[in-house]
Tab-separated table of C-alpha atoms and ligand atoms in Angstrom:
chain	number	residue	atom	x	y	z
A	1	MET	CA	-1.562	-19.023	32.569
A	2	ASP	CA	-4.096	-21.825	32.897
A	3	LYS	CA	-2.381	-25.216	32.926
A	4	ASP	CA	-4.722	-26.263	29.999
A	5	PHE	CA	-3.938	-23.393	27.920
A	6	LEU	CA	-3.746	-24.662	24.166
A	7	TRP	CA	-0.312	-23.700	22.928
A	8	GLY	CA	0.281	-24.698	19.340
A	9	GLY	CA	0.721	-23.789	15.662
A	10	ALA	CA	-1.501	-23.460	12.654
A	11	VAL	CA	-1.556	-24.098	8.869
A	12	ALA	CA	-4.050	-24.452	6.120
A	13	ALA	CA	-4.386	-27.406	3.812
A	14	ASN	CA	-4.193	-25.448	0.630
A	15	GLN	CA	-0.907	-23.776	1.585
A	16	CYS	CA	0.993	-26.859	2.811
A	17	GLU	CA	-0.309	-30.317	1.600
A	18	GLY	CA	0.554	-30.162	-2.195
A	19	ALA	CA	-0.537	-33.491	-3.765
A	20	TYR	CA	-3.180	-31.354	-5.574
A	21	LEU	CA	-4.758	-34.242	-7.481
A	22	ALA	CA	-3.769	-37.192	-5.275
A	23	ASP	CA	-6.258	-39.934	-4.209
A	24	GLY	CA	-9.248	-38.138	-6.105
A	25	LYS	CA	-8.816	-34.522	-5.034
A	26	GLY	CA	-10.605	-31.897	-6.861
A	27	LEU	CA	-9.344	-28.385	-7.639
A	28	THR	CA	-9.812	-25.277	-5.615
A	29	LEU	CA	-8.851	-21.707	-6.153
A	30	THR	CA	-5.320	-21.884	-5.067
A	31	ASP	CA	-4.498	-24.737	-7.530
A	32	LEU	CA	-5.242	-22.447	-10.327
A	33	LEU	CA	-2.938	-19.445	-9.311
A	34	PRO	CA	0.745	-18.614	-9.963
A	35	ASP	CA	2.826	-16.621	-7.321
A	36	ALA	CA	2.781	-12.953	-7.174
A	37	ASN	CA	5.794	-12.428	-9.527
A	38	HIS	CA	3.852	-14.279	-12.252
A	39	GLY	CA	0.439	-12.819	-12.115
A	40	ARG	CA	-1.333	-13.929	-8.976
A	41	TRP	CA	-3.095	-10.673	-8.294
A	42	GLU	CA	-3.922	-10.147	-12.005
A	43	ALA	CA	-5.351	-13.749	-11.915
A	44	LEU	CA	-7.513	-13.031	-8.866
A	45	LYS	CA	-8.996	-9.983	-10.678
A	46	ASP	CA	-9.646	-11.880	-13.837
A	47	LEU	CA	-10.161	-15.488	-13.172
A	48	ASN	CA	-11.560	-16.314	-16.591
A	49	LYS	CA	-8.636	-14.946	-18.314
A	50	ALA	CA	-6.335	-16.672	-15.826
A	51	LEU	CA	-8.103	-19.986	-16.549
A	52	GLU	CA	-6.949	-19.715	-20.137
A	53	THR	CA	-3.451	-19.242	-19.126
A	54	THR	CA	-0.945	-21.904	-18.336
A	55	TYR	CA	1.520	-20.760	-15.785
A	56	GLU	CA	5.025	-22.134	-15.572
A	57	TYR	CA	4.626	-22.916	-11.802
A	58	TYR	CA	1.784	-23.439	-9.428
A	59	PRO	CA	2.986	-23.115	-5.866
A	60	SER	CA	0.133	-25.187	-4.394
A	61	HIS	CA	0.576	-28.149	-6.373
A	62	GLU	CA	3.331	-29.628	-4.494
A	63	ALA	CA	3.801	-26.858	-1.880
A	64	ILE	CA	5.991	-28.306	1.080
A	65	ASP	CA	4.289	-31.749	0.441
A	66	PHE	CA	2.790	-32.072	4.045
A	67	TYR	CA	0.630	-34.772	2.234
A	68	HIS	CA	3.694	-37.051	2.356
A	69	HIS	CA	5.549	-35.506	5.339
A	70	TYR	CA	2.959	-35.149	7.820
A	71	LYS	CA	4.348	-37.760	10.213
A	72	GLU	CA	7.780	-36.112	10.237
A	73	ASP	CA	6.230	-32.661	10.656
A	74	ILE	CA	3.786	-33.631	13.479
A	75	ALA	CA	6.644	-35.317	15.264
A	76	LEU	CA	8.473	-31.949	15.159
A	77	PHE	CA	5.322	-30.093	16.574
A	78	ALA	CA	5.271	-32.835	19.338
A	79	GLU	CA	8.942	-32.108	19.877
A	80	MET	CA	8.097	-28.390	20.441
A	81	GLY	CA	5.369	-29.524	22.915
A	82	PHE	CA	2.395	-28.506	21.005
A	83	LYS	CA	-0.914	-28.925	22.828
A	84	THR	CA	-2.890	-28.217	19.694
A	85	PHE	CA	-2.348	-28.282	15.911
A	86	ARG	CA	-4.602	-26.260	13.765
A	87	THR	CA	-5.064	-27.359	10.249
A	88	SER	CA	-7.816	-27.414	7.661
A	89	ILE	CA	-9.535	-30.188	5.866
A	90	ASN	CA	-9.402	-29.495	2.111
A	91	TRP	CA	-12.944	-29.680	1.056
A	92	THR	CA	-11.943	-30.976	-2.426
A	93	ARG	CA	-10.364	-34.016	-0.912
A	94	ILE	CA	-13.608	-35.030	0.503
A	95	PHE	CA	-16.028	-33.804	-2.343
A	96	PRO	CA	-13.852	-33.164	-5.230
A	97	ASN	CA	-16.628	-31.250	-7.082
A	98	GLY	CA	-18.455	-30.113	-4.058
A	99	ASP	CA	-21.863	-31.452	-5.071
A	100	GLU	CA	-21.432	-35.263	-4.831
A	101	LYS	CA	-23.661	-37.135	-2.530
A	102	GLU	CA	-21.026	-39.458	-1.119
A	103	PRO	CA	-17.629	-38.495	0.179
A	104	ASN	CA	-14.261	-39.630	-1.282
A	105	GLU	CA	-13.133	-42.320	1.205
A	106	GLU	CA	-9.440	-41.717	0.363
A	107	GLY	CA	-9.705	-38.085	1.369
A	108	LEU	CA	-11.425	-38.976	4.763
A	109	ALA	CA	-8.742	-41.694	5.285
A	110	PHE	CA	-5.851	-39.104	4.960
A	111	TYR	CA	-7.355	-36.900	7.612
A	112	ASP	CA	-7.919	-39.950	9.783
A	113	SER	CA	-4.098	-40.477	9.678
A	114	ILE	CA	-3.446	-36.842	10.325
A	115	PHE	CA	-5.552	-36.776	13.407
A	116	ASP	CA	-4.403	-40.098	14.705
A	117	GLU	CA	-0.937	-38.904	14.291
A	118	CYS	CA	-1.754	-35.850	16.440
A	119	LEU	CA	-3.611	-37.819	19.127
A	120	LYS	CA	-0.652	-40.202	19.560
A	121	TYR	CA	1.279	-37.265	20.839
A	122	GLY	CA	-1.580	-35.902	22.815
A	123	ILE	CA	-2.022	-32.973	20.468
A	124	GLU	CA	-5.570	-31.718	20.228
A	125	PRO	CA	-6.471	-31.137	16.626
A	126	LEU	CA	-8.184	-27.716	15.869
A	127	VAL	CA	-9.916	-27.986	12.380
A	128	THR	CA	-11.016	-25.319	10.047
A	129	ILE	CA	-13.718	-26.667	7.768
A	130	ASN	CA	-13.372	-24.068	5.029
A	131	HIS	CA	-9.975	-22.244	4.612
A	132	PHE	CA	-10.288	-20.481	1.255
A	133	ASP	CA	-10.714	-23.832	-0.495
A	134	THR	CA	-14.314	-23.896	-2.017
A	135	PRO	CA	-14.354	-26.519	-4.827
A	136	PHE	CA	-13.553	-24.917	-8.105
A	137	ALA	CA	-16.545	-26.963	-9.638
A	138	LEU	CA	-18.790	-25.104	-7.213
A	139	TYR	CA	-17.599	-21.764	-8.767
A	140	GLN	CA	-17.976	-23.041	-12.296
A	141	ASN	CA	-21.331	-24.664	-11.974
A	142	TYR	CA	-23.008	-22.641	-9.288
A	143	GLY	CA	-21.092	-19.192	-9.145
A	144	GLY	CA	-19.693	-19.931	-5.756
A	145	TRP	CA	-21.167	-18.603	-2.543
A	146	LYS	CA	-23.604	-16.211	-4.133
A	147	ASN	CA	-25.682	-19.307	-4.799
A	148	ARG	CA	-27.665	-20.584	-1.967
A	149	LYS	CA	-27.115	-24.184	-2.965
A	150	LEU	CA	-23.683	-23.886	-1.564
A	151	VAL	CA	-25.155	-23.987	1.952
A	152	ASP	CA	-26.418	-27.567	1.363
A	153	PHE	CA	-23.146	-28.617	-0.270
A	154	TYR	CA	-21.338	-27.184	2.645
A	155	LEU	CA	-23.663	-28.993	5.099
A	156	ASN	CA	-23.229	-32.277	3.378
A	157	TYR	CA	-19.400	-31.790	3.758
A	158	CYS	CA	-19.839	-30.990	7.372
A	159	LYS	CA	-22.000	-34.083	7.958
A	160	ALA	CA	-19.239	-36.228	6.312
A	161	VAL	CA	-16.451	-34.905	8.536
A	162	PHE	CA	-18.439	-34.463	11.801
A	163	ASN	CA	-19.473	-38.075	11.658
A	164	ARG	CA	-16.175	-39.366	10.573
A	165	PHE	CA	-14.113	-37.518	13.114
A	166	LYS	CA	-16.447	-37.172	15.997
A	167	ASP	CA	-14.347	-38.990	18.362
A	168	LYS	CA	-11.098	-37.411	17.230
A	169	VAL	CA	-11.725	-33.619	16.820
A	170	LYS	CA	-13.419	-31.547	19.312
A	171	TYR	CA	-12.613	-27.977	18.211
A	172	TRP	CA	-13.931	-26.964	14.775
A	173	LEU	CA	-13.925	-23.512	13.064
A	174	THR	CA	-16.666	-22.984	10.319
A	175	PHE	CA	-14.924	-20.493	8.174
A	176	ASN	CA	-11.555	-19.040	8.105
A	177	GLU	CA	-11.663	-15.208	8.354
A	178	ILE	CA	-15.307	-15.082	7.412
A	179	ASN	CA	-14.959	-11.423	6.943
A	180	MET	CA	-12.670	-12.012	3.991
A	181	ILE	CA	-15.790	-12.387	1.884
A	182	ILE	CA	-16.425	-8.618	1.688
A	183	HIS	CA	-12.661	-7.642	1.403
A	184	LEU	CA	-11.636	-10.258	-1.173
A	185	PRO	CA	-14.726	-12.196	-2.355
A	186	ILE	CA	-12.998	-14.254	-4.729
A	187	VAL	CA	-10.800	-15.740	-2.015
A	188	GLY	CA	-13.436	-15.708	0.751
A	189	GLY	CA	-16.435	-16.915	-1.359
A	190	PHE	CA	-15.064	-17.920	-4.692
A	191	ILE	CA	-17.320	-15.381	-6.290
A	192	ASP	CA	-16.518	-13.369	-9.338
A	193	LEU	CA	-17.787	-9.842	-9.176
A	194	LYS	CA	-16.708	-8.838	-12.725
A	195	ASN	CA	-20.104	-8.526	-14.330
A	196	GLU	CA	-22.186	-7.520	-11.373
A	197	SER	CA	-23.745	-4.176	-11.021
A	198	ASN	CA	-24.335	-4.070	-7.331
A	199	LEU	CA	-21.195	-5.466	-5.801
A	200	GLU	CA	-22.422	-5.002	-2.187
A	201	GLN	CA	-25.393	-6.784	-2.944
A	202	VAL	CA	-23.717	-9.859	-4.198
A	203	LYS	CA	-21.068	-9.729	-1.353
A	204	TYR	CA	-23.556	-9.588	1.445
A	205	GLN	CA	-26.098	-12.134	-0.071
A	206	ALA	CA	-23.074	-14.530	-0.184
A	207	ALA	CA	-22.243	-13.488	3.374
A	208	HIS	CA	-25.680	-14.413	4.451
A	209	HIS	CA	-25.258	-17.850	2.814
A	210	GLN	CA	-21.995	-18.370	4.821
A	211	LEU	CA	-23.588	-17.072	8.051
A	212	LEU	CA	-26.464	-19.398	7.507
A	213	ALA	CA	-24.201	-22.361	6.717
A	214	SER	CA	-22.116	-21.582	9.811
A	215	ALA	CA	-25.147	-21.612	11.968
A	216	LEU	CA	-26.617	-24.753	10.423
A	217	ALA	CA	-23.215	-26.482	10.795
A	218	THR	CA	-23.012	-25.434	14.474
A	219	LYS	CA	-26.601	-27.102	14.847
A	220	LEU	CA	-25.473	-30.183	13.149
A	221	ALA	CA	-22.157	-30.349	15.032
A	222	HIS	CA	-23.924	-30.170	18.408
A	223	GLU	CA	-26.399	-32.921	17.274
A	224	ILE	CA	-23.606	-35.260	16.304
A	225	ASN	CA	-21.524	-34.630	19.245
A	226	PRO	CA	-22.719	-32.352	22.147
A	227	GLU	CA	-19.000	-32.024	23.340
A	228	PHE	CA	-17.981	-30.321	20.028
A	229	LYS	CA	-16.840	-26.851	20.447
A	230	ILE	CA	-17.684	-24.677	17.476
A	231	GLY	CA	-15.899	-21.361	16.733
A	232	CYS	CA	-16.215	-18.530	14.164
A	233	MET	CA	-13.035	-17.009	12.944
A	234	LEU	CA	-12.471	-13.285	12.515
A	235	GLY	CA	-9.571	-11.719	10.515
A	236	ALA	CA	-9.081	-9.152	13.358
A	237	GLY	CA	-7.050	-6.036	14.220
A	238	LYS	CA	-8.351	-2.981	15.954
A	239	THR	CA	-8.671	0.040	13.719
A	240	TYR	CA	-7.154	3.302	15.037
A	241	ALA	CA	-8.182	6.671	14.190
A	242	HIS	CA	-5.517	8.887	12.800
A	243	THR	CA	-6.491	11.925	14.970
A	244	CYS	CA	-8.945	12.727	17.759
A	245	HIS	CA	-11.002	14.596	15.080
A	246	PRO	CA	-14.535	13.153	15.526
A	247	GLU	CA	-14.764	12.354	11.781
A	248	ASP	CA	-11.732	10.159	11.977
A	249	VAL	CA	-12.950	8.475	15.194
A	250	TRP	CA	-16.250	7.767	13.487
A	251	LYS	CA	-14.600	6.394	10.415
A	252	ALA	CA	-12.485	3.933	12.548
A	253	TYR	CA	-15.418	3.003	14.466
A	254	ASN	CA	-17.263	2.002	11.377
A	255	ALA	CA	-14.328	0.196	9.835
A	256	ASP	CA	-14.367	-2.201	12.833
A	257	ARG	CA	-17.977	-2.582	12.714
A	258	LYS	CA	-17.673	-3.813	8.997
A	259	ASP	CA	-15.820	-6.825	10.420
A	260	TYR	CA	-17.638	-7.242	13.703
A	261	PHE	CA	-20.810	-7.473	11.651
A	262	PHE	CA	-20.108	-11.198	11.082
A	263	ILE	CA	-19.239	-11.995	14.698
A	264	ASP	CA	-22.339	-9.969	15.976
A	265	VAL	CA	-24.341	-12.394	13.833
A	266	GLN	CA	-22.442	-15.575	14.738
A	267	VAL	CA	-22.408	-14.763	18.408
A	268	ARG	CA	-25.436	-12.719	19.275
A	269	GLY	CA	-27.537	-14.595	16.676
A	270	TYR	CA	-28.992	-11.612	14.712
A	271	TYR	CA	-28.255	-8.950	12.334
A	272	PRO	CA	-27.003	-5.901	14.138
A	273	SER	CA	-29.128	-2.871	14.246
A	274	TYR	CA	-26.628	-0.842	12.373
A	275	SER	CA	-26.750	-3.065	9.507
A	276	LYS	CA	-30.191	-1.742	8.550
A	277	ARG	CA	-28.932	1.604	7.726
A	278	PHE	CA	-25.843	0.160	5.902
A	279	PHE	CA	-28.044	-2.120	3.771
A	280	LYS	CA	-30.403	0.767	2.972
A	281	GLU	CA	-27.668	3.185	1.917
A	282	ASN	CA	-25.865	0.497	-0.232
A	283	ASN	CA	-29.172	-0.764	-1.848
A	284	ILE	CA	-28.916	-4.148	-0.378
A	285	THR	CA	-31.816	-6.283	-0.097
A	286	LEU	CA	-30.943	-9.697	1.413
A	287	ASP	CA	-32.873	-12.556	0.211
A	288	ILE	CA	-33.576	-14.103	3.708
A	289	GLN	CA	-35.891	-17.238	3.364
A	290	ASP	CA	-38.408	-18.333	6.094
A	291	GLY	CA	-36.621	-19.969	9.148
A	292	ASP	CA	-33.218	-18.446	8.243
A	293	LEU	CA	-33.318	-15.869	11.075
A	294	GLU	CA	-34.430	-18.547	13.584
A	295	VAL	CA	-31.435	-20.662	12.571
A	296	LEU	CA	-29.217	-17.709	13.018
A	297	ARG	CA	-30.716	-16.974	16.444
A	298	GLU	CA	-30.648	-20.492	17.813
A	299	HIS	CA	-27.296	-21.778	16.743
A	300	THR	CA	-24.598	-19.324	17.790
A	301	VAL	CA	-20.988	-20.372	18.320
A	302	ASP	CA	-19.302	-21.567	21.430
A	303	PHE	CA	-16.104	-19.517	20.988
A	304	ILE	CA	-14.544	-16.783	18.835
A	305	SER	CA	-11.306	-17.465	17.183
A	306	LEU	CA	-9.144	-14.731	15.439
A	307	SER	CA	-6.112	-14.129	13.445
A	308	TYR	CA	-4.078	-11.041	14.559
A	309	TYR	CA	-1.088	-9.625	12.627
A	310	SER	CA	-1.461	-5.863	13.190
A	311	SER	CA	-3.566	-2.894	14.040
A	312	ARG	CA	-5.068	-0.809	11.187
A	313	LEU	CA	-5.119	2.961	11.014
A	314	THR	CA	-7.654	5.232	9.178
A	315	SER	CA	-8.412	8.722	8.481
A	316	ALA	CA	-11.486	10.583	7.202
A	317	ASP	CA	-9.322	13.085	5.349
A	318	PRO	CA	-8.961	11.923	1.619
A	319	LYS	CA	-5.474	13.534	1.563
A	320	MET	CA	-4.211	11.060	3.995
A	321	ASN	CA	-3.289	8.359	1.657
A	322	ASP	CA	-0.121	7.061	2.899
A	323	LYS	CA	-1.050	3.293	2.854
A	324	THR	CA	0.777	0.283	3.821
A	325	ASP	CA	-0.064	-3.592	3.358
A	326	GLY	CA	-1.727	-5.680	5.889
A	327	ASN	CA	-3.632	-8.944	6.248
A	328	ILE	CA	-6.595	-8.527	3.995
A	329	VAL	CA	-7.081	-4.872	4.328
A	330	PRO	CA	-4.442	-2.332	3.705
A	331	SER	CA	-3.981	0.344	6.354
A	332	MET	CA	-2.733	3.946	6.701
A	333	LYS	CA	0.893	4.017	7.791
A	334	ASN	CA	1.052	4.483	11.604
A	335	GLN	CA	4.209	6.581	12.439
A	336	TYR	CA	4.673	4.872	15.794
A	337	LEU	CA	4.990	1.272	14.387
A	338	GLU	CA	7.602	-0.766	12.839
A	339	VAL	CA	6.767	-2.811	9.654
A	340	SER	CA	7.622	-6.124	8.457
A	341	GLU	CA	9.380	-6.741	5.086
A	342	TRP	CA	6.049	-6.935	3.543
A	343	GLY	CA	4.794	-3.654	5.078
A	344	TRP	CA	2.569	-5.243	7.788
A	345	GLN	CA	2.732	-3.028	10.940
A	346	ILE	CA	3.971	-4.523	14.240
A	347	ASP	CA	1.783	-3.763	16.992
A	348	PRO	CA	1.612	-6.027	20.132
A	349	LEU	CA	-0.325	-3.767	22.277
A	350	GLY	CA	-2.782	-3.819	19.325
A	351	LEU	CA	-3.387	-7.451	20.221
A	352	ARG	CA	-4.236	-6.572	23.862
A	353	ILE	CA	-6.570	-3.885	22.705
A	354	THR	CA	-8.207	-6.255	20.094
A	355	LEU	CA	-8.716	-9.104	22.672
A	356	ASN	CA	-10.107	-6.842	25.293
A	357	GLU	CA	-12.508	-5.221	22.818
A	358	LEU	CA	-13.747	-8.537	21.594
A	359	TYR	CA	-14.199	-9.949	25.106
A	360	ASP	CA	-15.972	-6.594	26.202
A	361	ARG	CA	-18.303	-6.914	23.236
A	362	TYR	CA	-19.208	-10.476	23.286
A	363	GLN	CA	-17.982	-12.263	26.567
A	364	LYS	CA	-17.395	-15.306	24.795
A	365	PRO	CA	-14.045	-17.317	25.123
A	366	LEU	CA	-11.473	-16.223	22.595
A	367	PHE	CA	-8.858	-18.422	20.837
A	368	ILE	CA	-5.895	-16.849	18.854
A	369	VAL	CA	-5.563	-19.181	15.978
A	370	GLU	CA	-3.031	-16.958	13.741
A	371	ASN	CA	-0.325	-14.583	14.810
A	372	GLY	CA	3.177	-14.367	13.316
A	373	LEU	CA	5.864	-12.730	11.334
A	374	GLY	CA	6.289	-13.341	7.629
A	375	ALA	CA	10.048	-12.616	7.011
A	376	ILE	CA	12.850	-13.518	4.674
A	377	ASP	CA	15.048	-15.984	6.413
A	378	SER	CA	18.801	-16.388	5.513
A	379	PRO	CA	19.909	-20.013	6.447
A	380	ASP	CA	23.657	-20.841	6.909
A	381	GLU	CA	25.298	-23.597	5.152
A	382	ASN	CA	23.771	-26.037	7.441
A	383	PHE	CA	20.201	-24.510	6.872
A	384	TYR	CA	20.184	-23.001	10.345
A	385	VAL	CA	18.237	-19.819	10.697
A	386	GLU	CA	18.918	-17.364	13.589
A	387	ASP	CA	15.532	-15.799	13.483
A	388	ASP	CA	15.681	-13.499	16.437
A	389	TYR	CA	13.328	-11.119	14.615
A	390	ARG	CA	10.693	-13.858	14.822
A	391	ILE	CA	11.381	-14.685	18.368
A	392	ALA	CA	11.120	-10.962	19.273
A	393	TYR	CA	7.779	-10.668	17.495
A	394	HIS	CA	6.168	-13.693	19.264
A	395	ARG	CA	7.696	-12.668	22.574
A	396	GLU	CA	6.073	-9.316	22.495
A	397	HIS	CA	2.745	-10.627	21.344
A	398	ILE	CA	2.563	-13.395	24.017
A	399	LYS	CA	3.394	-10.715	26.522
A	400	ALA	CA	0.417	-8.787	25.192
A	401	MET	CA	-1.652	-11.928	25.326
A	402	LYS	CA	-0.753	-12.553	28.852
A	403	ALA	CA	-1.568	-8.911	29.783
A	404	ALA	CA	-5.075	-9.390	28.238
A	405	ILE	CA	-5.590	-12.545	30.157
A	406	GLU	CA	-4.722	-10.578	33.437
A	407	ASP	CA	-7.212	-7.866	32.165
A	408	GLY	CA	-9.847	-10.589	32.426
A	409	VAL	CA	-10.025	-11.923	28.870
A	410	GLU	CA	-10.880	-15.663	28.717
A	411	LEU	CA	-8.486	-17.181	26.265
A	412	TRP	CA	-8.452	-20.834	25.398
A	413	GLY	CA	-5.176	-20.975	23.226
A	414	TYR	CA	-2.641	-19.488	20.992
A	415	THR	CA	-1.482	-21.087	17.727
A	416	THR	CA	1.194	-19.353	15.750
A	417	TRP	CA	0.657	-18.899	12.051
A	418	GLY	CA	2.618	-21.062	9.821
A	419	CYS	CA	4.557	-22.999	12.460
A	420	ILE	CA	6.328	-24.802	9.609
A	421	ASP	CA	7.186	-22.646	6.523
A	422	ILE	CA	4.324	-22.892	3.952
A	423	VAL	CA	3.247	-21.136	0.745
A	424	SER	CA	2.007	-17.502	1.412
A	425	ALA	CA	-1.725	-17.116	0.960
A	426	SER	CA	-1.495	-13.514	-0.480
A	427	ASN	CA	1.535	-13.811	-2.788
A	428	GLY	CA	1.931	-17.574	-3.295
A	429	GLU	CA	5.668	-17.317	-2.398
A	430	MET	CA	7.753	-19.508	-0.099
A	431	SER	CA	10.116	-16.563	0.694
A	432	LYS	CA	7.572	-15.057	3.140
A	433	ARG	CA	8.372	-17.488	5.927
A	434	TYR	CA	6.530	-17.761	9.390
A	435	GLY	CA	7.757	-21.141	10.622
A	436	PHE	CA	9.880	-22.393	13.434
A	437	ILE	CA	10.881	-25.102	11.023
A	438	TYR	CA	12.599	-24.143	7.768
A	439	VAL	CA	11.693	-25.969	4.567
A	440	ASP	CA	14.187	-25.952	1.822
A	441	LEU	CA	12.110	-24.719	-1.068
A	442	ASP	CA	12.052	-21.506	-3.046
A	443	ASN	CA	9.532	-19.528	-5.017
A	444	GLU	CA	10.102	-21.380	-8.257
A	445	GLY	CA	9.851	-24.951	-6.581
A	446	ASN	CA	13.543	-25.657	-6.212
A	447	GLY	CA	14.674	-27.404	-3.175
A	448	THR	CA	14.707	-30.654	-1.410
A	449	ARG	CA	11.736	-29.866	0.728
A	450	LYS	CA	13.968	-31.054	3.809
A	451	ARG	CA	12.919	-29.575	7.165
A	452	TYR	CA	15.310	-27.800	9.511
A	453	LYS	CA	14.797	-26.409	13.005
A	454	LYS	CA	15.198	-22.695	13.430
A	455	LYS	CA	16.517	-20.870	16.406
A	456	SER	CA	12.800	-20.218	17.203
A	457	PHE	CA	11.990	-23.805	17.408
A	458	ASP	CA	13.815	-24.227	20.709
A	459	TRP	CA	12.684	-20.870	22.004
A	460	TYR	CA	9.084	-21.696	21.407
A	461	LYS	CA	9.506	-25.185	22.900
A	462	ASN	CA	10.691	-23.559	26.206
A	463	VAL	CA	7.892	-21.177	25.988
A	464	ILE	CA	5.371	-24.000	26.059
A	465	ALA	CA	7.464	-26.065	28.535
A	466	THR	CA	7.244	-23.193	30.978
A	467	ASN	CA	3.655	-22.330	30.090
A	468	GLY	CA	4.502	-18.963	28.868
A	469	GLU	CA	6.573	-18.085	31.965
A	470	GLU	CA	9.969	-17.790	30.091
A	471	LEU	CA	10.003	-15.654	27.150
B	1	BG6	C1	-4.636	-15.164	6.969
B	1	BG6	C2	-4.909	-16.457	6.275
B	1	BG6	O1	-5.162	-14.143	6.304
B	1	BG6	O2	-3.217	-14.643	6.919
B	1	BG6	C3	-3.823	-17.326	6.057
B	1	BG6	O3	-5.923	-17.000	7.139
B	1	BG6	C4	-2.559	-16.544	5.507
B	1	BG6	O4	-4.211	-18.333	5.138
B	1	BG6	C5	-2.102	-15.588	6.657
B	1	BG6	O5	-1.476	-17.323	5.231
B	1	BG6	C6	-0.948	-14.878	6.292
B	1	BG6	O6	-0.938	-14.189	5.129
B	1	BG6	P1	0.174	-14.347	4.031
B	1	BG6	O7	-0.337	-13.768	2.795
B	1	BG6	O8	1.358	-13.598	4.674
B	1	BG6	O9	0.353	-16.006	3.994
């Protein structure tokens, strides 16, 4: 492994910070949602109805209160030897409504402290600019990312953070899992499709706005600091064909293309040729304005980051409908794979395949910015968790990642997802834990929020100390 390999961990602001109205912060989608047992998925399907409902408990409002614990938490990350820490800036701390002209100083000051704290320990911040937290006011007043005005608001936000943190942050990701906008548009783009007649049209127009915003942000970033490294971020996972029947293979091929579509634009700088047919068959006519295509072409990303939890499986046979859950997209159940308690399939070799495929396709440096196992932990009376299952998951995935590097893949780093327990993005629960650090907090908000090292804490510390030699 390269001696500069960036080992670390990752979180997202809206899943860990809490302090949901502190110091002038505005509201974002997660601030309006309960957990899965109290209607989270129903709320996502009918947001207006959800807005009229007062839920008993909102998991994001206090979350693990990283807002007030960040010094202690970053000290623990430093103790594990993190070289990098991925977090996101919560857009609504900087621009509470999204359309203000001037940024909120208190929000900027908070992230100054976070990055200073990281740098104090020699930890390189890796920052997601938009991780599922488009301001609620931009949804209410503009309809979210289906409105082109969001591009300007996003750029104004980028300008504020690039200028402010130009000497503290080098690695930036423009949008978390940009492909999320077609799978779960309310989360990826804060757009409500309830009254839309051509859903695909609205989704891909919003995607065009995000792709344009990403390219313009890349341009701006390089102008502000040519040393900046700007990455796209793909919710990744190779799709396998259920059989060698060519219909299955073709279906799997196209399933991956649906996601690679985004990276094709962000890396190659133009809409892929296969999108013409897809747009035609789905009655999609993108409103592309003068200059847009040049911007996409001229401002491609410096690297590709990805989340990887599992591979996916598909079949062209409609009778094959044995589904299981997964990140963003459900998959067919793969008989050769074990699943997590949430039904996510565990496939380390799938990581090696995914990395190789991405590198073959784009020849750009890759960065794994999410990988991990969401599991139910059972702490003993001293809050110690023997999470051998988590260690096993990471061990096998790191082995696969090392194999991919030996295959020739250029990989800059690996940040495990939820390095400290945080609120789950999909179900809003604390019980789906990914961390090396246990946080005493349950699904209803009970607990001291104290932090405790799990068994995996020392294990990962040694992995980093030996640069991945001892697993
Ligand atoms: C990714 C997201 O989709 O998966 C994260 O970028 C999320 O925000 C992660 O937390 C794991 O998903 P979940 O639903 O288990 O929290």
